CSV table of C-alpha atoms in Angstrom, one decimal:
chain,number,residue,atom,x,y,z
O,1206,MET,CA,155.9,106.1,114.0
O,1207,MET,CA,158.4,108.5,115.4
O,1208,GLY,CA,157.7,106.8,118.8
O,1209,GLY,CA,158.6,103.5,117.2
O,1210,PHE,CA,161.8,105.2,115.7
O,1211,ARG,CA,162.9,106.5,119.1
O,1212,ARG,CA,162.4,103.2,120.8
O,1213,GLY,CA,164.6,101.5,118.2
O,1214,LEU,CA,167.3,104.2,118.8
O,1215,GLY,CA,167.0,103.4,122.6
O,1216,GLU,CA,167.3,99.7,121.9
O,1217,ALA,CA,170.6,100.7,120.2
O,1218,GLY,CA,171.9,102.8,123.1
O,1219,TYR,CA,171.0,106.3,121.8
O,1220,SER,CA,168.5,108.8,123.3
O,1221,GLU,CA,167.4,112.0,121.5
O,1222,GLY,CA,169.0,115.1,123.3
O,1223,GLN,CA,171.3,113.1,125.1
O,1224,ASN,CA,173.8,111.3,122.7
O,1225,VAL,CA,171.8,111.9,119.4
O,1226,ALA,CA,170.0,114.6,117.7
O,1227,ILE,CA,167.2,114.1,115.0
O,1228,GLU,CA,166.6,116.6,112.2
O,1229,PHE,CA,163.6,116.5,110.0
O,1230,ARG,CA,163.2,117.1,106.3
O,1231,GLY,CA,160.0,117.0,104.2
O,1232,ALA,CA,158.5,117.9,100.9
O,1233,GLN,CA,155.1,119.0,102.4
O,1234,GLY,CA,153.5,117.5,99.3
O,1235,GLN,CA,155.5,119.4,96.8
O,1236,TYR,CA,157.1,116.9,94.6
O,1237,ASP,CA,159.4,119.4,92.9
O,1238,ARG,CA,161.4,119.5,96.1
O,1239,LEU,CA,162.3,115.9,96.3
O,1240,PRO,CA,165.4,116.1,94.0
O,1241,ALA,CA,167.0,118.5,96.1
O,1242,LEU,CA,166.1,116.6,99.3
O,1243,ALA,CA,167.2,113.3,97.8
O,1244,ALA,CA,170.7,115.0,96.8
O,1245,GLU,CA,171.0,116.1,100.4
O,1246,LEU,CA,170.5,112.5,101.7
O,1247,VAL,CA,173.2,111.1,99.4
O,1248,ARG,CA,175.6,113.9,100.6
O,1249,ARG,CA,175.1,112.7,104.1
O,1250,GLU,CA,176.0,109.1,103.1
O,1251,PRO,CA,174.4,106.5,105.2
O,1252,ILE,CA,170.8,105.9,104.5
O,1253,VAL,CA,168.1,103.7,106.1
O,1254,PHE,CA,164.8,103.5,104.1
O,1255,ASN,CA,161.3,102.4,104.7
O,1256,MET,CA,159.4,101.6,101.6
O,1257,ALA,CA,156.4,99.7,100.4
O,1258,ALA,CA,158.2,98.6,97.1
O,1259,ASP,CA,160.7,96.1,95.9
O,1260,PRO,CA,164.1,97.8,96.2
O,1261,ILE,CA,165.8,95.3,94.1
O,1262,ARG,CA,163.2,96.0,91.2
O,1263,LEU,CA,163.8,99.8,91.7
O,1264,GLY,CA,167.6,99.4,91.4
O,1265,ILE,CA,168.1,100.7,95.0
O,1266,VAL,CA,169.9,97.7,96.3
O,1267,SER,CA,171.6,94.6,94.6
O,1268,SER,CA,170.6,92.1,97.2
O,1269,LEU,CA,168.2,91.7,100.1
O,1270,ASN,CA,170.8,90.0,102.2
O,1271,ARG,CA,173.8,92.2,101.1
O,1272,PRO,CA,172.4,95.6,99.9
O,1273,GLY,CA,175.9,96.9,99.0
O,1274,GLY,CA,176.5,100.8,98.6
O,1275,ASN,CA,175.5,103.1,101.3
O,1276,ILE,CA,171.8,102.2,101.9
O,1277,THR,CA,169.7,99.6,103.7
O,1278,GLY,CA,166.3,99.5,105.5
O,1279,ILE,CA,162.8,98.0,105.6
O,1280,THR,CA,160.5,96.9,102.8
O,1281,LEU,CA,156.9,96.6,103.7
O,1282,LEU,CA,156.4,94.9,100.5
O,1283,ALA,CA,154.4,91.6,101.0
O,1284,GLY,CA,153.4,89.9,97.7
O,1285,PRO,CA,150.2,88.0,98.9
O,1286,MET,CA,149.1,90.7,101.3
O,1287,PRO,CA,146.3,92.0,99.0
O,1288,ALA,CA,145.0,88.5,98.6
O,1289,LYS,CA,144.8,88.1,102.3
O,1290,GLN,CA,143.0,91.4,102.5
O,1291,PHE,CA,140.5,90.2,99.9
O,1292,GLY,CA,140.1,86.9,101.8
O,1293,LEU,CA,139.3,88.9,105.0
O,1294,LEU,CA,136.6,90.9,103.2
O,1295,HIS,CA,135.2,87.8,101.6
O,1296,ASP,CA,135.0,86.1,105.1
O,1297,LEU,CA,133.1,89.2,106.4
O,1298,LEU,CA,130.7,89.3,103.3
O,1299,PRO,CA,130.5,85.8,101.7
O,1300,ALA,CA,127.4,86.6,99.9
O,1301,ALA,CA,128.9,89.5,98.0
O,1302,LYS,CA,129.2,88.7,94.3
O,1303,THR,CA,131.0,91.8,93.3
O,1304,MET,CA,133.8,93.5,95.2
O,1305,ALA,CA,135.9,96.6,94.2
O,1306,MET,CA,139.6,97.4,94.5
O,1307,LEU,CA,140.9,101.0,94.4
O,1308,VAL,CA,144.5,101.4,92.9
O,1309,ASN,CA,146.7,104.3,92.0
O,1310,PRO,CA,147.9,103.4,88.4
O,1311,ASN,CA,151.1,105.7,89.1
O,1312,ASN,CA,152.0,103.1,91.7
O,1313,ARG,CA,154.3,100.4,90.3
O,1314,ASN,CA,152.7,97.9,92.6
O,1315,ALA,CA,149.1,98.6,91.4
O,1316,GLU,CA,148.6,96.3,88.4
O,1317,ARG,CA,150.4,93.4,90.0
O,1318,ASP,CA,148.4,93.8,93.1
O,1319,ALA,CA,145.1,94.0,91.2
O,1320,ALA,CA,146.0,90.8,89.4
O,1321,THR,CA,146.8,89.0,92.7
O,1322,VAL,CA,143.2,89.9,94.0
O,1323,GLU,CA,141.5,89.1,90.9
O,1324,GLU,CA,143.2,85.7,90.9
O,1325,ALA,CA,141.9,85.2,94.6
O,1326,ALA,CA,138.5,86.3,93.7
O,1327,ARG,CA,138.2,83.9,90.7
O,1328,ALA,CA,138.9,81.0,93.1
O,1329,VAL,CA,135.6,81.9,95.0
O,1330,GLY,CA,133.5,83.1,92.3
O,1331,VAL,CA,133.6,86.8,92.9
O,1332,ARG,CA,133.9,89.5,90.4
O,1333,VAL,CA,136.4,92.2,91.2
O,1334,LEU,CA,135.9,95.7,89.8
O,1335,VAL,CA,139.3,97.5,89.7
O,1336,THR,CA,138.8,101.3,90.0
O,1337,ARG,CA,141.6,103.9,89.7
O,1338,ALA,CA,142.4,107.2,91.2
O,1339,VAL,CA,145.4,109.5,90.8
O,1340,ALA,CA,143.9,112.6,92.4
O,1341,GLU,CA,141.3,113.6,95.0
O,1342,ALA,CA,139.1,114.7,92.1
O,1343,ASP,CA,138.9,111.2,91.0
O,1344,PHE,CA,137.1,109.7,94.3
O,1345,ASP,CA,133.5,111.0,93.5
O,1346,LYS,CA,133.6,109.2,90.3
O,1347,VAL,CA,135.1,106.2,91.8
O,1348,PHE,CA,132.4,105.8,94.3
O,1349,ALA,CA,129.7,106.6,91.8
O,1350,THR,CA,130.9,103.5,90.0
O,1351,LEU,CA,130.8,101.3,93.1
O,1352,VAL,CA,127.3,102.3,93.7
O,1353,GLN,CA,126.4,101.8,90.1
O,1354,GLU,CA,128.0,98.4,90.0
O,1355,GLN,CA,126.6,97.4,93.4
O,1356,ALA,CA,130.0,96.6,94.8
O,1357,GLY,CA,129.6,94.9,98.1
O,1358,ALA,CA,132.8,95.8,99.6
O,1359,LEU,CA,136.0,97.8,98.8
O,1360,LEU,CA,139.7,96.9,99.0
O,1361,VAL,CA,142.0,100.1,98.9
O,1362,ASN,CA,145.3,99.2,97.8
O,1363,SER,CA,148.5,100.5,99.8
O,1364,ASP,CA,149.5,103.8,98.4
O,1365,ILE,CA,151.1,106.9,99.9
O,1366,PHE,CA,148.5,109.2,98.1
O,1367,PHE,CA,145.7,107.2,99.6
O,1368,THR,CA,147.3,107.5,103.0
O,1369,SER,CA,147.4,111.2,102.4
O,1370,GLN,CA,143.7,111.1,101.8
O,1371,ARG,CA,142.7,109.0,104.7
O,1372,ASP,CA,140.0,111.1,106.3
O,1373,ARG,CA,138.5,111.8,102.8
O,1374,LEU,CA,138.3,108.0,102.0
O,1375,ILE,CA,136.9,107.1,105.3
O,1376,ALA,CA,134.2,109.8,104.9
O,1377,LEU,CA,133.2,108.3,101.5
O,1378,THR,CA,133.0,104.8,102.5
O,1379,ALA,CA,130.8,105.8,105.5
O,1380,ARG,CA,128.6,108.2,103.2
O,1381,HIS,CA,128.0,105.2,100.7
O,1382,ALA,CA,127.9,102.5,103.3
O,1383,ILE,CA,130.7,100.5,101.6
O,1384,PRO,CA,132.6,98.1,103.9
O,1385,ALA,CA,136.2,98.7,103.2
O,1386,ILE,CA,139.6,97.3,104.2
O,1387,PHE,CA,142.8,99.3,104.3
O,1388,THR,CA,146.5,98.3,105.0
O,1389,TRP,CA,147.4,100.4,107.8
O,1390,ARG,CA,146.1,100.4,111.5
O,1391,GLU,CA,145.8,104.3,111.4
O,1392,PHE,CA,142.7,103.9,109.2
O,1393,PRO,CA,140.4,102.1,111.4
O,1394,VAL,CA,141.7,104.0,114.4
O,1395,ALA,CA,140.5,107.1,112.5
O,1396,GLY,CA,137.1,105.4,111.8
O,1397,ALA,CA,137.5,103.0,108.8
O,1398,LEU,CA,136.0,99.4,109.2
O,1399,MET,CA,139.2,97.3,109.2
O,1400,SER,CA,142.9,97.0,108.2
O,1401,TYR,CA,145.2,94.3,107.6
O,1402,GLY,CA,149.0,95.0,106.9
O,1403,PRO,CA,152.5,95.4,108.4
O,1404,SER,CA,153.0,97.4,111.6
O,1405,LEU,CA,154.4,100.7,110.7
O,1406,VAL,CA,155.4,101.5,114.4
O,1407,ASP,CA,157.3,98.2,114.4
O,1408,ALA,CA,159.0,99.0,111.0
O,1409,TYR,CA,160.0,102.5,112.3
O,1410,ARG,CA,161.3,100.8,115.3
O,1411,GLN,CA,163.5,98.5,113.2
O,1412,MET,CA,164.7,101.7,111.4
O,1413,GLY,CA,165.8,103.0,114.7
O,1414,ILE,CA,167.7,99.9,115.5
O,1415,TYR,CA,169.6,100.0,112.3
O,1416,THR,CA,170.3,103.8,112.5
O,1417,GLY,CA,171.8,103.0,116.1
O,1418,ARG,CA,173.9,100.2,114.5
O,1419,ILE,CA,175.3,102.4,111.9
O,1420,LEU,CA,176.1,105.1,114.1
O,1421,LYS,CA,178.1,102.5,116.1
O,1422,GLY,CA,180.1,101.7,113.0
O,1423,ALA,CA,178.0,99.2,111.1
O,1424,LYS,CA,178.0,99.6,107.2
O,1425,PRO,CA,174.7,99.8,105.5
O,1426,ALA,CA,176.1,97.5,102.8
O,1427,ASP,CA,176.2,94.6,105.4
O,1428,LEU,CA,172.9,95.1,107.1
O,1429,PRO,CA,170.3,92.9,105.3
O,1430,ILE,CA,166.9,94.6,104.1
O,1431,VAL,CA,164.3,93.9,106.7
O,1432,GLN,CA,161.0,92.4,105.6
O,1433,PRO,CA,157.8,92.6,107.7
O,1434,THR,CA,157.3,89.9,110.1
O,1435,LYS,CA,154.3,91.5,112.3
O,1436,PHE,CA,151.1,91.9,110.5
O,1437,GLU,CA,148.1,93.3,112.3
O,1438,PHE,CA,144.4,92.7,111.6
O,1439,ILE,CA,142.4,95.6,113.2
O,1440,ILE,CA,138.6,95.9,113.4
O,1441,ASN,CA,136.5,99.0,114.4
O,1442,LEU,CA,133.1,97.6,115.8
O,1443,ASN,CA,131.7,101.2,116.0
O,1444,THR,CA,132.0,101.5,112.2
O,1445,ALA,CA,130.7,97.9,111.8
O,1446,LYS,CA,127.6,98.8,113.6
O,1447,ALA,CA,127.1,102.0,111.6
O,1448,LEU,CA,127.5,100.0,108.5
O,1449,GLY,CA,125.2,97.2,109.6
O,1450,VAL,CA,127.6,94.5,109.2
O,1451,THR,CA,128.6,91.8,111.8
O,1452,PHE,CA,131.9,90.1,112.3
O,1453,SER,CA,131.8,86.5,112.9
O,1454,PRO,CA,133.4,85.1,116.2
O,1455,GLY,CA,136.1,83.5,114.1
O,1456,LEU,CA,137.1,86.9,112.7
O,1457,LEU,CA,136.9,88.5,115.9
O,1458,ALA,CA,139.0,85.8,117.4
O,1459,ILE,CA,142.0,86.4,114.8
O,1460,ALA,CA,141.8,90.2,115.1
O,1461,ASP,CA,145.0,91.8,116.8
O,1462,GLU,CA,142.8,94.6,118.0
O,1463,VAL,CA,139.2,95.4,118.2
O,1464,ILE,CA,138.2,99.1,118.6
O,1465,GLU,CA,134.9,99.5,120.5
């Protein structure tokens, strides 16, 4: 992701160590540090964000075209994406009568995304089992429910907590032999079956471009919020073989990357 950000800066005419410096901040999972970090960002004035949420709904900007204030950036939110992810799972496993979805109820997008998937599933006669997790301790119960309900596949909703638990979720899907789809390319690269979603690297590249434009004098208020245009469908054939599932030639043909 930082490689994408640096490429964007380069396209805007900036090179780290030559005419720009990059400082890093992070909470290292300690949420109580976030208010102080946020206050520091506000004091520094211009802000370029990258979020998987609706910035208007959150009250961060007044408009996607003219954000106003001192902030602009990229929203990775794409309303029909969970339905597309379900569709890919259904294309892979058309005989599955029950599929599961894992959401974090603390995520503001969770219930809306679950409703989107349930609507898509009803159209093809599939039952969706919506499961919920807010902590790592919840995962064993979730997967026990999947086994008990004989879920044929799993859709893991996009959530920063689930991203932080990438390796744990991949291990659990492998242990229980449950085909799963995730949002980010980084999951199948690490051993998950497949993913469909926006390119994080491209989003960070766009952040770099906007940062460079602001350094040159552009006002965040005048830079429209960027929405994703590049989506990636990634398949890991090694994992497919281990799970005993076979991708059709049609699915392989539309994949942006096949890991062998």
